[in-house]
PDB file of C-alpha atoms in Angstrom:
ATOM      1  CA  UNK A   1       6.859   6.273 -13.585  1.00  0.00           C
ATOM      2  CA  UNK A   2       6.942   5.621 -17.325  1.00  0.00           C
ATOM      3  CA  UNK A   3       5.053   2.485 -18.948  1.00  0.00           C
ATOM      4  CA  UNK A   4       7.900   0.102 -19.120  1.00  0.00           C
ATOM      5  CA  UNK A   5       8.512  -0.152 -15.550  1.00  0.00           C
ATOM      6  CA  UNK A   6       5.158  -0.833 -14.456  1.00  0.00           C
ATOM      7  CA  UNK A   7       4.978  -3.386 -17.503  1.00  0.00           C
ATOM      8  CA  UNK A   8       8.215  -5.391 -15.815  1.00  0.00           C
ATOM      9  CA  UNK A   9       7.153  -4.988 -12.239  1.00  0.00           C
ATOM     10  CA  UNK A  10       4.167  -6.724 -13.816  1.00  0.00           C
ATOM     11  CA  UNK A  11       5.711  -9.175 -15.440  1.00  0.00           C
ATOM     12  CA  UNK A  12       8.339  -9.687 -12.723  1.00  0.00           C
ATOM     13  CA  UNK A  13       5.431 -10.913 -10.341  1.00  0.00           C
ATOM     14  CA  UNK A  14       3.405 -12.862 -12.651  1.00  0.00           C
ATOM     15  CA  UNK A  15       6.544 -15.043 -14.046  1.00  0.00           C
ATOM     16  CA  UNK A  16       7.438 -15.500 -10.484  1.00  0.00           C
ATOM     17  CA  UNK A  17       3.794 -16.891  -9.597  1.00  0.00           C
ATOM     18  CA  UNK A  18       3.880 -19.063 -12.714  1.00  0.00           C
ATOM     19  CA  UNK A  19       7.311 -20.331 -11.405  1.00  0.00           C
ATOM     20  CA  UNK A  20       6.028 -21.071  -7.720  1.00  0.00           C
ATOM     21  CA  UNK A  21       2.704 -23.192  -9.833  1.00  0.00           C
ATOM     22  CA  UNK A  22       5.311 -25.050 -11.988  1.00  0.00           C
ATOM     23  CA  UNK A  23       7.160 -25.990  -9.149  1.00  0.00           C
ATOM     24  CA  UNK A  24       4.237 -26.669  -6.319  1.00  0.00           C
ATOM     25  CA  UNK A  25       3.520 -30.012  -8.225  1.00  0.00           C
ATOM     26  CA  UNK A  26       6.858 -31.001  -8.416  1.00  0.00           C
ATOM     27  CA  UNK A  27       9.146 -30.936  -5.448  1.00  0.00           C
ATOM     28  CA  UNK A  28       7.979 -29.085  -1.906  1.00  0.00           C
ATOM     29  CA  UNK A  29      11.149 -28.471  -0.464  1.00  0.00           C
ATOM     30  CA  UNK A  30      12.121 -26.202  -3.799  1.00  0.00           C
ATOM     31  CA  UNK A  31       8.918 -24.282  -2.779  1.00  0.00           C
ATOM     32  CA  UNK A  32       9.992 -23.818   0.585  1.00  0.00           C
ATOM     33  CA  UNK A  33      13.239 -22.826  -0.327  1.00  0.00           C
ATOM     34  CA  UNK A  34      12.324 -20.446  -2.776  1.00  0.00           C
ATOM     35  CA  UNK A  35       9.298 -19.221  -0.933  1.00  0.00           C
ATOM     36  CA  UNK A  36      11.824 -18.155   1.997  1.00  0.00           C
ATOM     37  CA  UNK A  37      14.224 -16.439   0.076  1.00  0.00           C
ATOM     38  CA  UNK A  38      11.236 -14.185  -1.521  1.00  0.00           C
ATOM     39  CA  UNK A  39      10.573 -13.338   1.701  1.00  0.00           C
ATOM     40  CA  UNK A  40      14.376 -12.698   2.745  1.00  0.00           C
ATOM     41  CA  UNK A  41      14.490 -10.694  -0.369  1.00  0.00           C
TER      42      UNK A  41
END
């Protein structure tokens, strides 16, 4: 596996952690939805 895909699986997985933080604060049904279609997905 070359460089670049490790570097977007990386990326991929830390942007969607900083998305669930952004969101935690905010609204909690968003973070359950979202939360449950990562794990659908």
């Amino acid at each position: 596996m070359e460089i670049w895909k490790f570097s977007i699986l990386f990326f991929a997985a830390f942007l969607g952690g900083l998305g669930i933080f952004l969101v935690k604060n905010d609204k909690s049904q968003l973070l359950k939805l979202i939360l449950s279609f990562s794990g659908a997905y």
